[in-house]
CSV table of C-alpha atoms in Angstrom, one decimal:
chain,number,residue,atom,x,y,z
L,1,MET,CA,193.1,85.7,125.2
L,2,LYS,CA,193.4,89.9,124.8
L,3,LYS,CA,190.7,89.6,122.4
L,4,LYS,CA,188.5,87.4,123.7
L,5,TYR,CA,189.0,90.5,126.5
L,6,LYS,CA,188.6,92.9,124.8
L,7,ASP,CA,185.7,91.1,123.0
L,8,ASN,CA,183.7,91.0,126.4
L,9,LEU,CA,184.7,94.3,127.5
L,10,ALA,CA,182.8,95.3,124.6
L,11,GLY,CA,179.8,93.4,125.1
L,12,TYR,CA,179.6,94.7,129.0
L,13,PHE,CA,179.7,98.2,127.4
L,14,PHE,CA,177.0,97.9,124.8
L,15,ILE,CA,174.5,96.3,128.0
L,16,SER,CA,175.8,98.7,130.2
L,17,PRO,CA,172.7,100.6,130.3
L,18,TRP,CA,170.1,97.5,130.6
L,19,ILE,CA,172.7,96.8,133.3
L,20,PHE,CA,172.6,100.5,135.2
L,21,GLY,CA,168.8,100.1,134.9
L,22,PHE,CA,168.5,97.0,136.1
L,23,LEU,CA,170.8,97.8,139.0
L,24,VAL,CA,169.0,100.9,140.0
L,25,PHE,CA,165.1,100.7,139.1
L,26,THR,CA,165.1,96.6,139.7
L,27,LEU,CA,167.3,95.5,142.1
L,28,GLY,CA,167.7,98.4,144.1
L,29,PRO,CA,163.9,98.6,144.8
L,30,ILE,CA,163.9,94.7,145.4
L,31,LEU,CA,166.4,94.9,148.0
L,32,PHE,CA,164.7,97.9,149.8
L,33,SER,CA,161.5,96.5,149.6
L,34,LEU,CA,163.2,92.9,151.7
L,35,TYR,CA,164.9,95.4,154.2
L,36,ALA,CA,161.5,97.4,154.7
L,37,SER,CA,159.9,94.8,155.6
L,38,PHE,CA,161.5,94.0,158.3
L,39,THR,CA,160.7,97.8,159.3
L,40,ASN,CA,157.6,99.7,160.5
L,41,TYR,CA,158.1,102.2,157.5
L,42,ASN,CA,155.4,104.5,156.5
L,43,ILE,CA,156.7,106.0,153.4
L,44,THR,CA,156.8,109.8,155.0
L,45,SER,CA,159.0,109.8,158.0
L,46,GLN,CA,159.4,106.3,160.1
L,47,MET,CA,161.3,103.4,159.2
L,48,ASP,CA,162.5,101.8,162.3
L,49,PHE,CA,163.6,97.9,162.7
L,50,ILE,CA,161.5,95.7,164.3
L,51,GLY,CA,162.7,92.0,163.3
L,52,LEU,CA,159.5,89.8,162.3
L,53,ASP,CA,156.7,91.6,163.7
L,54,ASN,CA,154.8,92.4,160.2
L,55,TYR,CA,155.2,89.0,159.6
L,56,GLN,CA,154.0,87.7,163.2
L,57,ARG,CA,150.9,90.2,161.9
L,58,LEU,CA,150.3,88.6,159.1
L,59,PHE,CA,149.9,85.3,160.2
L,60,GLN,CA,148.7,85.8,163.6
L,61,GLU,CA,146.8,88.7,163.6
L,62,ASP,CA,145.4,89.6,160.4
L,63,GLU,CA,142.5,87.8,159.2
L,64,LEU,CA,142.0,89.7,156.3
L,65,PHE,CA,145.0,88.5,154.6
L,66,TYR,CA,143.6,85.0,154.8
L,67,THR,CA,140.6,86.1,153.1
L,68,SER,CA,142.2,88.1,150.5
L,69,MET,CA,144.5,85.0,149.9
L,70,MET,CA,141.7,82.6,150.0
L,71,ASN,CA,140.0,85.1,147.4
L,72,THR,CA,143.1,85.5,145.2
L,73,LEU,CA,143.6,81.6,144.9
L,74,TYR,CA,139.8,80.9,144.3
L,75,PHE,CA,140.6,83.0,141.3
L,76,VAL,CA,143.7,81.2,140.2
L,77,LEU,CA,141.9,77.7,140.6
L,78,PHE,CA,139.3,78.6,138.2
L,79,SER,CA,140.6,81.2,136.4
L,80,VAL,CA,144.1,79.7,135.2
L,81,PRO,CA,142.3,76.4,133.8
L,82,LEU,CA,139.1,78.0,132.3
L,83,THR,CA,141.3,80.6,130.5
L,84,THR,CA,143.6,77.7,129.3
L,85,ILE,CA,140.9,75.2,127.9
L,86,GLY,CA,139.0,78.0,126.6
L,87,ALA,CA,141.9,79.5,124.3
L,88,ILE,CA,142.4,75.7,123.2
L,89,LEU,CA,139.0,75.3,122.3
L,90,LEU,CA,138.8,78.7,120.4
L,91,SER,CA,142.4,77.9,118.8
L,92,LEU,CA,140.9,74.9,117.3
L,93,MET,CA,137.6,76.2,115.9
L,94,LEU,CA,140.0,79.4,114.2
L,95,ASN,CA,142.4,76.7,113.1
L,96,GLN,CA,139.2,75.6,110.3
L,97,ASP,CA,140.4,76.3,106.3
L,98,VAL,CA,137.1,78.0,105.9
L,99,PRO,CA,136.2,81.3,104.2
L,100,GLY,CA,136.3,84.3,105.8
L,101,MET,CA,138.4,82.9,108.9
L,102,ARG,CA,140.7,85.3,109.0
L,103,VAL,CA,138.0,88.1,110.2
L,104,PHE,CA,136.8,85.6,112.9
L,105,ARG,CA,140.2,85.4,114.2
L,106,THR,CA,140.3,89.3,114.0
L,107,ILE,CA,137.1,89.3,115.9
L,108,TYR,CA,138.1,87.1,118.7
L,109,TYR,CA,141.2,88.6,119.3
L,110,LEU,CA,140.2,92.3,119.7
L,111,PRO,CA,139.0,91.9,123.6
L,112,ALA,CA,142.8,90.9,124.3
L,113,VAL,CA,143.6,94.0,122.5
L,114,LEU,CA,141.3,96.5,124.7
L,115,SER,CA,142.3,96.4,128.2
L,116,GLY,CA,141.9,98.9,131.2
L,117,VAL,CA,139.4,100.6,133.2
L,118,GLY,CA,137.2,101.3,130.2
L,119,VAL,CA,136.5,97.5,129.8
L,120,TYR,CA,135.9,97.3,133.3
L,121,LEU,CA,133.2,100.2,133.2
L,122,LEU,CA,131.4,98.3,130.0
L,123,TRP,CA,130.8,94.7,132.1
L,124,MET,CA,129.9,96.9,134.9
L,125,GLN,CA,127.0,97.5,132.6
L,126,LEU,CA,127.0,94.6,131.3
L,127,LEU,CA,126.5,92.5,134.5
L,128,ASP,CA,124.1,95.1,135.8
L,129,PRO,CA,121.4,92.8,137.8
L,130,SER,CA,118.6,94.8,136.3
L,131,THR,CA,119.1,96.8,133.0
L,132,GLY,CA,122.7,94.8,132.3
L,133,LEU,CA,122.5,93.2,128.6
L,134,VAL,CA,123.8,89.2,130.5
L,135,ASN,CA,120.7,89.5,132.4
L,136,THR,CA,118.5,90.2,130.0
L,137,VAL,CA,119.2,87.5,127.3
L,138,LEU,CA,119.2,84.8,130.3
L,139,GLY,CA,115.5,86.2,131.2
L,140,PHE,CA,114.6,85.3,127.3
L,141,PHE,CA,115.5,81.8,128.3
L,142,GLY,CA,113.2,82.2,131.0
L,143,ILE,CA,116.7,82.5,133.7
L,144,ASP,CA,116.5,84.7,136.2
L,145,GLY,CA,120.0,86.3,135.9
L,146,PRO,CA,122.0,86.7,140.0
L,147,ASN,CA,123.5,89.8,140.9
L,148,TRP,CA,126.8,89.6,139.8
L,149,LEU,CA,128.7,92.2,141.2
L,150,LEU,CA,126.2,92.7,144.4
L,151,ASP,CA,126.4,89.2,145.6
L,152,PRO,CA,129.4,88.1,147.4
L,153,ALA,CA,128.8,84.7,146.3
L,154,TRP,CA,129.1,85.6,142.3
L,155,THR,CA,131.4,88.5,142.2
L,156,LYS,CA,134.7,86.6,142.0
L,157,PRO,CA,132.6,84.0,139.2
L,158,SER,CA,131.8,87.8,137.1
L,159,LEU,CA,135.2,88.7,137.0
L,160,ILE,CA,136.4,85.0,135.9
L,161,PHE,CA,133.6,85.4,133.2
L,162,MET,CA,135.2,88.4,132.1
L,163,LYS,CA,138.4,87.1,131.8
L,164,LEU,CA,137.3,84.5,129.7
L,165,TRP,CA,136.1,87.1,127.1
L,166,SER,CA,139.8,88.0,126.6
L,167,VAL,CA,141.3,84.8,125.8
L,168,GLY,CA,142.4,86.1,122.4
L,169,GLY,CA,146.0,86.4,123.4
L,170,SER,CA,146.4,82.9,124.3
L,171,MET,CA,144.2,81.8,121.6
L,172,LEU,CA,146.8,83.4,119.1
L,173,LEU,CA,149.4,81.3,120.7
L,174,TYR,CA,147.9,78.3,120.3
L,175,LEU,CA,146.9,78.8,116.7
L,176,ALA,CA,150.4,79.6,115.6
L,177,SER,CA,151.7,76.1,117.2
L,178,LEU,CA,148.7,74.2,115.7
L,179,GLN,CA,149.6,75.5,112.4
L,180,GLY,CA,153.0,74.4,113.2
L,181,VAL,CA,152.2,70.8,113.9
L,182,SER,CA,153.6,68.9,111.1
L,183,LYS,CA,150.7,67.6,108.5
L,184,SER,CA,152.9,64.2,108.1
L,185,LEU,CA,151.9,63.1,111.3
L,186,TYR,CA,148.6,63.3,110.8
L,187,GLU,CA,148.9,61.6,107.6
L,188,ALA,CA,150.3,58.4,109.5
L,189,ALA,CA,147.6,58.5,111.9
L,190,ASP,CA,145.0,58.6,108.6
L,191,ILE,CA,147.0,56.0,107.8
L,192,ASP,CA,146.7,54.0,110.9
L,193,GLY,CA,142.9,54.4,111.0
L,194,ALA,CA,142.9,57.2,113.8
L,195,ASN,CA,139.8,59.0,114.6
L,196,ARG,CA,139.6,62.5,114.8
L,197,PHE,CA,140.0,62.1,119.0
L,198,GLN,CA,142.6,60.1,118.7
L,199,LYS,CA,144.2,62.4,116.4
L,200,PHE,CA,144.0,65.4,118.5
L,201,PHE,CA,144.9,63.6,122.2
L,202,HIS,CA,147.4,61.6,120.5
L,203,ILE,CA,148.8,64.3,117.7
L,204,THR,CA,147.5,67.6,118.3
L,205,LEU,CA,147.6,68.0,122.3
L,206,PRO,CA,150.8,66.5,122.8
L,207,MET,CA,152.7,68.8,120.0
L,208,ILE,CA,151.3,72.2,122.0
L,209,THR,CA,151.5,71.1,125.1
L,210,PRO,CA,154.8,73.5,125.3
L,211,ILE,CA,152.4,76.5,124.4
L,212,ILE,CA,150.4,74.9,127.7
L,213,PHE,CA,153.2,75.0,130.2
L,214,PHE,CA,154.0,79.0,128.7
L,215,ASP,CA,150.6,79.5,128.7
L,216,ILE,CA,150.0,78.0,132.6
L,217,ILE,CA,153.1,79.5,134.2
L,218,THR,CA,152.2,83.3,132.8
L,219,SER,CA,148.1,82.9,133.4
L,220,THR,CA,149.0,81.8,137.1
L,221,ILE,CA,151.3,84.4,138.0
L,222,GLY,CA,149.5,86.8,135.8
L,223,ALA,CA,146.1,85.8,138.5
L,224,PHE,CA,147.9,85.8,141.5
L,225,GLN,CA,148.9,89.7,140.4
L,226,ILE,CA,144.6,90.4,140.0
L,227,PHE,CA,144.2,94.3,141.2
L,228,GLN,CA,142.5,96.5,138.7
L,229,GLU,CA,139.6,94.6,138.2
L,230,ALA,CA,138.8,94.5,141.5
L,231,TYR,CA,139.8,97.8,142.6
L,232,VAL,CA,137.3,99.2,139.7
L,233,MET,CA,134.6,96.6,140.1
L,234,SER,CA,133.9,97.0,143.7
L,235,SER,CA,131.7,99.8,145.0
L,236,ASP,CA,134.2,100.9,147.4
L,237,GLY,CA,137.4,100.1,145.5
L,238,ALA,CA,138.2,97.9,148.6
L,239,GLY,CA,136.8,94.6,148.1
L,240,SER,CA,133.2,95.3,148.8
L,241,PRO,CA,130.5,93.0,148.9
L,242,GLY,CA,131.7,91.1,152.0
L,243,ASN,CA,135.2,91.5,150.8
L,244,SER,CA,134.6,88.9,148.0
L,245,LEU,CA,136.6,90.9,145.6
L,246,LEU,CA,139.4,91.8,148.5
L,247,PHE,CA,142.1,90.0,146.2
L,248,TYR,CA,145.8,90.1,147.8
L,249,ASN,CA,147.2,93.1,145.8
L,250,LEU,CA,144.0,94.6,146.1
L,251,TYR,CA,144.8,94.4,149.9
L,252,MET,CA,148.4,94.8,149.9
L,253,TRP,CA,147.7,98.4,148.0
L,254,LEU,CA,145.3,99.3,150.9
L,255,LYS,CA,148.1,98.7,153.5
L,256,ALA,CA,150.6,100.6,151.6
L,257,PHE,CA,148.5,103.7,149.9
L,258,LYS,CA,145.9,103.7,152.6
L,259,ALA,CA,146.7,102.9,155.8
L,260,PHE,CA,150.4,104.3,155.0
L,261,ASP,CA,151.6,100.8,156.7
L,262,MET,CA,154.5,100.3,153.8
L,263,GLY,CA,156.7,98.2,155.5
L,264,TYR,CA,153.8,95.8,156.3
L,265,ALA,CA,152.5,96.0,152.9
L,266,MET,CA,155.9,94.9,151.9
L,267,ALA,CA,155.7,91.9,154.0
L,268,MET,CA,152.7,91.3,152.0
L,269,SER,CA,154.6,91.2,148.4
L,270,TRP,CA,157.4,88.8,149.9
L,271,ILE,CA,155.2,86.6,150.8
L,272,LEU,CA,153.3,86.3,147.2
L,273,PHE,CA,156.6,86.2,146.1
L,274,ILE,CA,158.0,83.1,147.8
L,275,ILE,CA,154.1,81.7,147.1
L,276,VAL,CA,154.5,82.3,143.1
L,277,LEU,CA,158.1,81.0,143.5
L,278,ILE,CA,157.1,78.1,144.9
L,279,ILE,CA,154.3,77.0,142.4
L,280,THR,CA,156.6,78.0,139.8
L,281,ILE,CA,159.1,75.9,140.8
L,282,ILE,CA,156.6,73.1,141.0
L,283,ASN,CA,155.5,73.3,137.9
L,284,LEU,CA,159.0,73.2,136.4
L,285,LYS,CA,159.5,70.0,137.9
L,286,ILE,CA,156.8,68.4,136.8
L,287,ALA,CA,156.6,69.4,133.4
L,288,PRO,CA,158.9,67.0,132.2
L,289,ARG,CA,156.2,64.6,133.1
L,290,TRP,CA,153.6,65.8,130.3
L,291,VAL,CA,155.7,68.6,128.3
L,292,HIS,CA,156.8,67.1,125.0
L,293,TYR,CA,159.2,68.8,122.4
L,294,GLU,CA,159.2,68.2,118.7
L,295,GLY,CA,163.1,68.1,119.0
L,296,GLY,CA,163.5,66.0,121.8
L,297,ASP,CA,163.7,67.2,125.7
L,298,GLU,CA,167.0,68.4,126.2
């Protein structure tokens, strides 16, 4: 027992920098934000305890809270399934054994490497209704392109369209998963006379469900946190036109650093945390019904 105690003590000593960092830079701010959500904290001088007033304002008085939530839910409900399906289809195409496939894999992965404001500015040029490349290409086919980022009905589809362009990161995960599927399963299916679609739905798809599950969880969390795209690509940085790009995180940022209503913003952050937590728990509960592991569910 003495040796075991010493070994444990040595282990805690080696991970002590991480423990210190977690307590000071992660757990500390989390607990502070929880307390501040019950105050009128304004960053500079004010921090009086006001109980549930911030949460009452959220649900009973703030219409933009519901607008931002609906915009975010719209983005999550459409972007997550479309990007997941797009990544799977792309990985299936890039899993073929043809000459030059490595070059194509590199080309399709490159958009996932590019990120930040530069990419958003590029897409603003591409989606320009008068001079943008997207509407120019549509014009070749006799299609009158929409006003994309200038029309409230098309702003969120524009961001989803841009999201589909960068599915290379998820594609790489699916490609690795596809190459890990045992070829003996396909050989057995060939002996049984299975066609290509039967092999995909009864072998390929079940074998990559762990990666699909992982991708759905991470993509959902990331979609709820959308901020940069809306901040850069809206004309006023506040969700215009018509608050169509006023996503939850953007509205929370405006409340925190524009209105300096930090206590209110922290209450918003905890509401978002609870929503994402509930959705994640639901996904974890229903996962055993459709996620299959090669070595067994355990």
